Amino acid sequence: MPRALVTGGAGFLGSHLCDRLLAEGMEVVVFDNLITGSTDNIAHLIDNPKFRFVRYDVTEYLYLDGAVDFVFHLASPASPMDFTTKAIQISKVNAMGTHKALGLARAKGAKFFLASTSEVYGDPLEHPQTEEYLGNVNPIGIRGVYDEAKRFAESITMAYHRSHDLDIKIVRIFNTYGPRMRLSDGRVVPNFIGQALRGEPITVYGDGSQTRSFCYCSDLVDGFLRLVLSDQTGPINIGNPTERTMLEFAEQIKSMTNSRSEIVFLPLLTADDPKQRRPDITKAQTLLGWEPKIALEEGLQRTISYFQTRL
Ligand code: UDP
């Protein structure tokens, strides 16, 4: 039975990945220090003999008994709110944590999977973003802790590939949403849905003209699996190209929740908030045969239902 280590496996995406790996017949070990993850996300797996959770900070030396076939490195806070409150942890988990996870993969002869991000493109001057675009990142901006650390993570992953012939996979994740996001996460999907359901003002940052493209979590995880089982190394964009301005998005959520909340405008959280973001997924389509299947409306409906049970 193949065995996978998932760092950050108690997080939003990590826990969905664990579900999928177990469903594929793998044994799964999670390392997570729970600074943004939660045991609630994996509570349904705890009694599964093929699943093991270890509370651990992956910036420390990683030790795991026995064979490991896959190392999925997902550990990292990822909400812009965390970029100020957890700035040093973000730098460390993507720099030192990636180094440790690579070291373990090398020692075990495992495939290494890096969860990178569309943030490597920064505030992009090319639209939509292809994997060839080299980005527009401010290293000393508030987002720099995340963007530059993920860029470093990609570069050290390539170094292990080139120097040690490690089998690597790099995915660049665009905005993703779904059940198990933290309600207090600070990102736009939980913020808008939580505010709309509670009848509180829906907070659009800036003038709301900035765009994002939202992918449902199960589609994203399907892209991960296709990449891991392919002969590609990436980097490869995985995301849903359906693009909305944040003002349109606020209106869509208000209407889907039948909310009477008013829409208010607040200053941007970070000055370097990307003005536009949409993945070019030609590579994922042609090299992996991957495409998102869950339409935005359907995914939002499922996410709204989830948050309704949490309020
Ligand atoms: N945003 C917003 N209101 C909120 C939270 C976020 O208008 O309550 C905007 C934010 O300024 C950004 C976009 O929504 O332009 C997506 O933000 P998020 O925090 O989800 O992640 P990002 O894509 O910026 O990393």
Short mmCIF file of C-alpha atoms and ligand atoms in Angstrom, two decimals:
data_model
loop_
_atom_site.label_atom_id
_atom_site.label_comp_id
_atom_site.label_asym_id
_atom_site.label_seq_id
_atom_site.Cartn_x
_atom_site.Cartn_y
_atom_site.Cartn_z
CA MET A 1 0.00 0.00 0.00
CA PRO A 2 1.56 3.37 -0.99
CA ARG A 3 2.23 5.68 1.93
CA ALA A 4 2.04 9.47 1.85
CA LEU A 5 3.15 12.18 4.25
CA VAL A 6 1.01 15.33 4.08
CA THR A 7 2.45 18.38 5.81
CA GLY A 8 -0.34 20.77 6.72
CA GLY A 9 -2.78 17.86 6.46
CA ALA A 10 -5.11 19.32 9.11
CA GLY A 11 -5.64 22.46 7.04
CA PHE A 12 -8.40 23.26 4.59
CA LEU A 13 -6.75 21.85 1.46
CA GLY A 14 -4.53 19.37 3.30
CA SER A 15 -7.52 17.62 4.85
CA HIS A 16 -9.31 17.36 1.50
CA LEU A 17 -6.13 15.86 0.05
CA CYS A 18 -5.99 13.31 2.90
CA ASP A 19 -9.59 12.25 2.14
CA ARG A 20 -8.72 11.73 -1.50
CA LEU A 21 -5.46 9.83 -0.84
CA LEU A 22 -7.22 7.48 1.59
CA ALA A 23 -9.99 6.96 -0.98
CA GLU A 24 -7.28 6.05 -3.51
CA GLY A 25 -6.09 3.32 -1.11
CA MET A 26 -3.04 5.07 0.34
CA GLU A 27 -1.87 5.17 3.92
CA VAL A 28 -1.59 8.77 5.14
CA VAL A 29 0.52 10.41 7.84
CA VAL A 30 -0.11 14.08 8.67
CA PHE A 31 2.35 16.49 10.26
CA ASP A 32 0.69 19.74 11.27
CA ASN A 33 1.38 22.17 14.12
CA LEU A 34 -2.23 23.43 14.00
CA ILE A 35 -1.38 27.13 13.86
CA THR A 36 -4.00 27.51 11.16
CA GLY A 37 -5.10 23.89 10.72
CA SER A 38 -7.62 22.22 13.02
CA THR A 39 -8.26 18.70 14.25
CA ASP A 40 -11.94 19.35 13.35
CA ASN A 41 -10.90 18.96 9.70
CA ILE A 42 -9.55 15.44 10.28
CA ALA A 43 -11.77 14.29 13.16
CA HIS A 44 -13.62 11.93 10.78
CA LEU A 45 -10.30 10.20 9.94
CA ILE A 46 -8.86 9.68 13.41
CA ASP A 47 -10.24 6.14 13.83
CA ASN A 48 -9.09 5.06 10.37
CA PRO A 49 -6.15 2.63 10.85
CA LYS A 50 -4.63 3.90 7.60
CA PHE A 51 -4.46 7.44 8.96
CA ARG A 52 -2.09 8.95 11.51
CA PHE A 53 -1.89 12.51 12.79
CA VAL A 54 1.25 13.92 14.41
CA ARG A 55 1.21 17.43 15.88
CA TYR A 56 4.54 18.70 14.66
CA ASP A 57 6.24 21.84 13.39
CA VAL A 58 7.76 20.91 10.03
CA THR A 59 10.44 23.59 10.25
CA GLU A 60 12.14 21.13 12.67
CA TYR A 61 14.03 18.00 11.59
CA LEU A 62 11.55 15.51 10.13
CA TYR A 63 11.69 11.89 11.13
CA LEU A 64 9.28 9.20 10.02
CA ASP A 65 9.67 5.43 10.41
CA GLY A 66 9.21 3.12 7.47
CA ALA A 67 8.70 3.60 3.76
CA VAL A 68 7.28 6.83 2.33
CA ASP A 69 6.27 7.00 -1.32
CA PHE A 70 4.96 10.56 -1.50
CA VAL A 71 5.69 13.74 0.43
CA PHE A 72 3.02 16.39 -0.10
CA HIS A 73 4.25 19.70 1.31
CA LEU A 74 1.20 21.87 1.92
CA ALA A 75 2.02 23.33 5.34
CA SER A 76 1.76 27.12 5.34
CA PRO A 77 -0.66 29.77 6.52
CA ALA A 78 -2.11 31.24 3.32
CA SER A 79 -4.56 33.99 4.22
CA PRO A 80 -3.37 37.59 3.64
CA MET A 81 -4.47 38.23 7.25
CA ASP A 82 -1.75 35.77 8.31
CA PHE A 83 0.86 37.72 6.32
CA THR A 84 1.06 40.22 9.18
CA THR A 85 0.23 38.04 12.20
CA LYS A 86 2.28 34.99 11.18
CA ALA A 87 4.89 36.57 8.93
CA ILE A 88 7.93 34.76 10.35
CA GLN A 89 6.18 31.37 10.58
CA ILE A 90 5.23 31.72 6.89
CA SER A 91 8.81 32.50 5.88
CA LYS A 92 10.11 29.61 7.96
CA VAL A 93 7.68 26.91 6.87
CA ASN A 94 8.22 27.67 3.20
CA ALA A 95 11.99 27.98 3.50
CA MET A 96 13.16 25.67 6.31
CA GLY A 97 10.04 23.49 6.17
CA THR A 98 10.44 22.90 2.43
CA HIS A 99 14.12 22.05 2.96
CA LYS A 100 13.25 19.49 5.66
CA ALA A 101 10.44 17.98 3.59
CA LEU A 102 12.77 17.68 0.59
CA GLY A 103 15.39 16.04 2.79
CA LEU A 104 12.88 13.45 3.98
CA ALA A 105 11.68 12.78 0.41
CA ARG A 106 15.27 12.29 -0.71
CA ALA A 107 16.10 9.94 2.19
CA LYS A 108 13.00 7.85 1.47
CA GLY A 109 13.21 7.97 -2.33
CA ALA A 110 9.72 9.51 -2.31
CA LYS A 111 8.06 11.76 -4.88
CA PHE A 112 7.97 15.33 -3.62
CA PHE A 113 4.94 17.54 -4.23
CA LEU A 114 5.15 21.28 -3.54
CA ALA A 115 2.03 23.35 -3.05
CA SER A 116 3.13 26.63 -4.58
CA THR A 117 0.88 29.54 -5.39
CA SER A 118 -0.31 32.08 -7.93
CA GLU A 119 1.27 34.61 -5.54
CA VAL A 120 4.61 33.83 -7.22
CA TYR A 121 3.21 36.04 -10.01
CA GLY A 122 2.74 38.91 -7.52
CA ASP A 123 0.60 41.77 -8.82
CA PRO A 124 0.70 40.42 -12.38
CA LEU A 125 1.33 42.62 -15.37
CA GLU A 126 0.33 39.78 -17.72
CA HIS A 127 -3.20 38.48 -17.82
CA PRO A 128 -4.15 35.64 -17.66
CA GLN A 129 -1.04 34.21 -16.03
CA THR A 130 0.87 31.43 -17.80
CA GLU A 131 3.56 29.39 -16.08
CA GLU A 132 6.19 31.25 -18.15
CA TYR A 133 5.31 34.62 -16.62
CA LEU A 134 8.06 35.51 -14.13
CA GLY A 135 5.97 37.73 -11.93
CA ASN A 136 5.89 41.15 -10.35
CA VAL A 137 6.61 40.68 -6.66
CA ASN A 138 7.60 43.29 -4.09
CA PRO A 139 10.07 41.46 -1.83
CA ILE A 140 9.64 43.90 1.04
CA GLY A 141 5.85 44.34 0.82
CA ILE A 142 3.46 42.77 3.33
CA ARG A 143 2.82 39.91 0.91
CA GLY A 144 6.56 39.41 0.38
CA VAL A 145 6.82 36.96 3.29
CA TYR A 146 4.51 34.58 1.47
CA ASP A 147 5.37 35.32 -2.16
CA GLU A 148 9.14 35.27 -1.78
CA ALA A 149 9.11 32.23 0.51
CA LYS A 150 7.03 30.30 -2.03
CA ARG A 151 9.40 31.44 -4.80
CA PHE A 152 12.30 30.18 -2.69
CA ALA A 153 10.41 26.91 -2.09
CA GLU A 154 10.09 26.43 -5.85
CA SER A 155 13.76 27.20 -6.39
CA ILE A 156 15.08 24.80 -3.72
CA THR A 157 12.69 22.13 -5.02
CA MET A 158 14.20 22.55 -8.50
CA ALA A 159 17.68 22.43 -6.93
CA TYR A 160 16.91 19.02 -5.36
CA HIS A 161 15.53 17.86 -8.68
CA ARG A 162 18.62 18.96 -10.59
CA SER A 163 21.26 18.08 -7.99
CA HIS A 164 19.78 14.87 -6.56
CA ASP A 165 17.48 13.77 -9.37
CA LEU A 166 14.57 13.93 -6.92
CA ASP A 167 11.18 13.24 -8.54
CA ILE A 168 9.34 16.52 -7.97
CA LYS A 169 5.97 18.10 -8.75
CA ILE A 170 5.21 21.80 -8.37
CA VAL A 171 1.65 23.08 -8.51
CA ARG A 172 0.73 26.77 -8.50
CA ILE A 173 -2.58 27.02 -6.68
CA PHE A 174 -4.96 29.85 -7.56
CA ASN A 175 -7.74 30.99 -5.20
CA THR A 176 -9.54 27.92 -3.89
CA TYR A 177 -12.60 27.66 -1.68
CA GLY A 178 -14.94 25.16 -0.12
CA PRO A 179 -16.02 23.54 3.14
CA ARG A 180 -13.46 23.54 6.00
CA MET A 181 -12.18 27.04 5.33
CA ARG A 182 -11.99 28.83 8.66
CA LEU A 183 -14.89 31.24 9.13
CA SER A 184 -12.45 33.70 10.67
CA ASP A 185 -9.82 33.03 8.01
CA GLY A 186 -9.99 36.57 6.62
CA ARG A 187 -10.07 35.49 3.00
CA VAL A 188 -12.78 36.77 0.75
CA VAL A 189 -14.96 33.64 0.50
CA PRO A 190 -15.46 33.00 4.25
CA ASN A 191 -15.64 36.76 4.92
CA PHE A 192 -18.37 37.47 2.38
CA ILE A 193 -20.41 34.33 3.14
CA GLY A 194 -20.12 34.78 6.93
CA GLN A 195 -21.08 38.46 6.68
CA ALA A 196 -23.99 37.78 4.32
CA LEU A 197 -25.38 34.98 6.50
CA ARG A 198 -25.12 37.07 9.67
CA GLY A 199 -26.65 40.12 7.98
CA GLU A 200 -23.50 42.15 8.65
CA PRO A 201 -22.01 44.57 6.12
CA ILE A 202 -20.15 42.80 3.29
CA THR A 203 -16.67 44.31 3.28
CA VAL A 204 -15.27 44.99 -0.18
CA TYR A 205 -11.66 46.13 0.05
CA GLY A 206 -10.54 48.98 -2.22
CA ASP A 207 -12.99 49.87 -4.99
CA GLY A 208 -13.79 46.20 -5.64
CA SER A 209 -12.48 46.28 -9.20
CA GLN A 210 -9.70 43.78 -8.45
CA THR A 211 -10.39 40.31 -9.82
CA ARG A 212 -9.93 36.73 -8.63
CA SER A 213 -10.81 33.35 -10.13
CA PHE A 214 -12.16 30.73 -7.75
CA CYS A 215 -11.64 26.97 -7.86
CA TYR A 216 -13.65 24.46 -5.83
CA CYS A 217 -11.51 22.31 -3.50
CA SER A 218 -12.33 18.88 -4.99
CA ASP A 219 -11.36 20.09 -8.47
CA LEU A 220 -8.07 21.35 -7.12
CA VAL A 221 -7.26 18.08 -5.36
CA ASP A 222 -8.10 16.20 -8.54
CA GLY A 223 -5.51 18.35 -10.32
CA PHE A 224 -2.95 17.47 -7.61
CA LEU A 225 -3.52 13.74 -8.15
CA ARG A 226 -3.27 14.00 -11.90
CA LEU A 227 0.01 15.88 -11.61
CA VAL A 228 1.46 13.41 -9.10
CA LEU A 229 0.58 10.42 -11.26
CA SER A 230 1.86 12.08 -14.46
CA ASP A 231 5.42 12.30 -15.75
CA GLN A 232 5.32 16.12 -15.50
CA THR A 233 7.29 18.13 -12.95
CA GLY A 234 5.51 21.48 -13.41
CA PRO A 235 5.25 24.17 -12.28
CA ILE A 236 1.69 23.91 -13.44
CA ASN A 237 -1.23 26.24 -12.74
CA ILE A 238 -4.30 24.65 -11.17
CA GLY A 239 -7.28 26.93 -10.80
CA ASN A 240 -10.64 27.80 -12.26
CA PRO A 241 -10.48 30.57 -14.89
CA THR A 242 -13.98 31.88 -14.02
CA GLU A 243 -13.08 35.46 -13.05
CA ARG A 244 -15.04 38.00 -11.01
CA THR A 245 -14.37 41.47 -9.68
CA MET A 246 -14.68 41.52 -5.90
CA LEU A 247 -17.69 43.82 -6.18
CA GLU A 248 -19.45 41.37 -8.54
CA PHE A 249 -18.49 38.57 -6.17
CA ALA A 250 -19.99 40.39 -3.17
CA GLU A 251 -23.23 40.90 -5.14
CA GLN A 252 -23.31 37.24 -6.18
CA ILE A 253 -22.93 36.02 -2.59
CA LYS A 254 -25.48 38.52 -1.31
CA SER A 255 -27.99 37.28 -3.86
CA MET A 256 -27.25 33.56 -3.34
CA THR A 257 -27.77 33.90 0.42
CA ASN A 258 -30.86 36.14 0.06
CA SER A 259 -29.05 38.50 2.40
CA ARG A 260 -30.10 42.01 3.29
CA SER A 261 -26.52 42.97 4.14
CA GLU A 262 -25.27 46.22 2.67
CA ILE A 263 -22.05 46.25 0.68
CA VAL A 264 -19.44 48.60 2.19
CA PHE A 265 -16.00 49.65 0.97
CA LEU A 266 -12.93 49.43 3.22
CA PRO A 267 -9.25 50.19 2.53
CA LEU A 268 -7.17 47.40 0.99
CA LEU A 269 -5.58 45.10 3.58
CA THR A 270 -2.25 45.19 1.74
CA ALA A 271 -1.02 47.84 -0.70
CA ASP A 272 0.27 45.13 -3.05
CA ASP A 273 -3.13 43.40 -3.38
CA PRO A 274 -3.02 41.94 -6.93
CA LYS A 275 -5.35 43.86 -9.23
CA GLN A 276 -6.16 40.88 -11.42
CA ARG A 277 -5.69 37.14 -11.28
CA ARG A 278 -6.80 34.39 -13.63
CA PRO A 279 -4.95 31.19 -14.45
CA ASP A 280 -4.08 30.13 -17.96
CA ILE A 281 -4.74 26.40 -17.58
CA THR A 282 -3.68 25.28 -21.05
CA LYS A 283 -0.87 23.18 -19.56
CA ALA A 284 -3.14 21.42 -17.06
CA GLN A 285 -5.64 20.75 -19.84
CA THR A 286 -3.17 19.44 -22.40
CA LEU A 287 -0.56 17.73 -20.19
CA LEU A 288 -2.81 16.39 -17.42
CA GLY A 289 -6.22 16.21 -19.10
CA TRP A 290 -7.47 18.27 -16.14
CA GLU A 291 -10.26 20.80 -16.10
CA PRO A 292 -12.41 22.18 -13.28
CA LYS A 293 -15.83 20.50 -13.16
CA ILE A 294 -17.65 22.35 -10.37
CA ALA A 295 -19.16 25.63 -11.57
CA LEU A 296 -18.73 28.65 -9.26
CA GLU A 297 -22.45 28.77 -8.44
CA GLU A 298 -22.56 25.10 -7.42
CA GLY A 299 -19.36 25.26 -5.37
CA LEU A 300 -20.57 28.40 -3.59
CA GLN A 301 -23.89 26.72 -2.81
CA ARG A 302 -22.05 23.83 -1.13
CA THR A 303 -19.80 26.25 0.75
CA ILE A 304 -22.74 28.38 1.91
CA SER A 305 -24.47 25.21 3.21
CA TYR A 306 -21.30 24.30 5.13
CA PHE A 307 -21.00 27.74 6.73
CA GLN A 308 -24.71 27.70 7.61
CA THR A 309 -24.02 24.71 9.87
CA ARG A 310 -21.07 26.52 11.50
CA LEU A 311 -22.59 29.86 12.44
N1 UDP B 1 -11.29 41.03 -0.16
C1 UDP B 1 -12.37 41.85 0.02
N2 UDP B 1 -13.06 41.77 1.19
C2 UDP B 1 -12.74 40.89 2.18
C3 UDP B 1 -11.65 40.03 1.99
C4 UDP B 1 -10.94 40.13 0.82
O1 UDP B 1 -12.70 42.67 -0.85
O2 UDP B 1 -13.45 40.88 3.21
C5 UDP B 1 -10.54 41.11 -1.43
C6 UDP B 1 -9.04 41.26 -1.27
O3 UDP B 1 -8.70 42.64 -1.17
C7 UDP B 1 -8.54 40.63 -2.54
C8 UDP B 1 -9.57 39.55 -2.86
O4 UDP B 1 -10.71 39.88 -2.10
O5 UDP B 1 -8.50 41.56 -3.59
C9 UDP B 1 -9.13 38.14 -2.49
O6 UDP B 1 -8.64 38.19 -1.18
P1 UDP B 1 -8.24 36.93 -0.34
O7 UDP B 1 -7.90 37.41 1.03
O8 UDP B 1 -9.29 35.89 -0.44
O9 UDP B 1 -6.94 36.31 -1.02
P2 UDP B 1 -5.83 36.81 -2.06
O10 UDP B 1 -6.33 36.36 -3.37
O11 UDP B 1 -5.72 38.32 -2.01
O12 UDP B 1 -4.60 36.15 -1.63
#
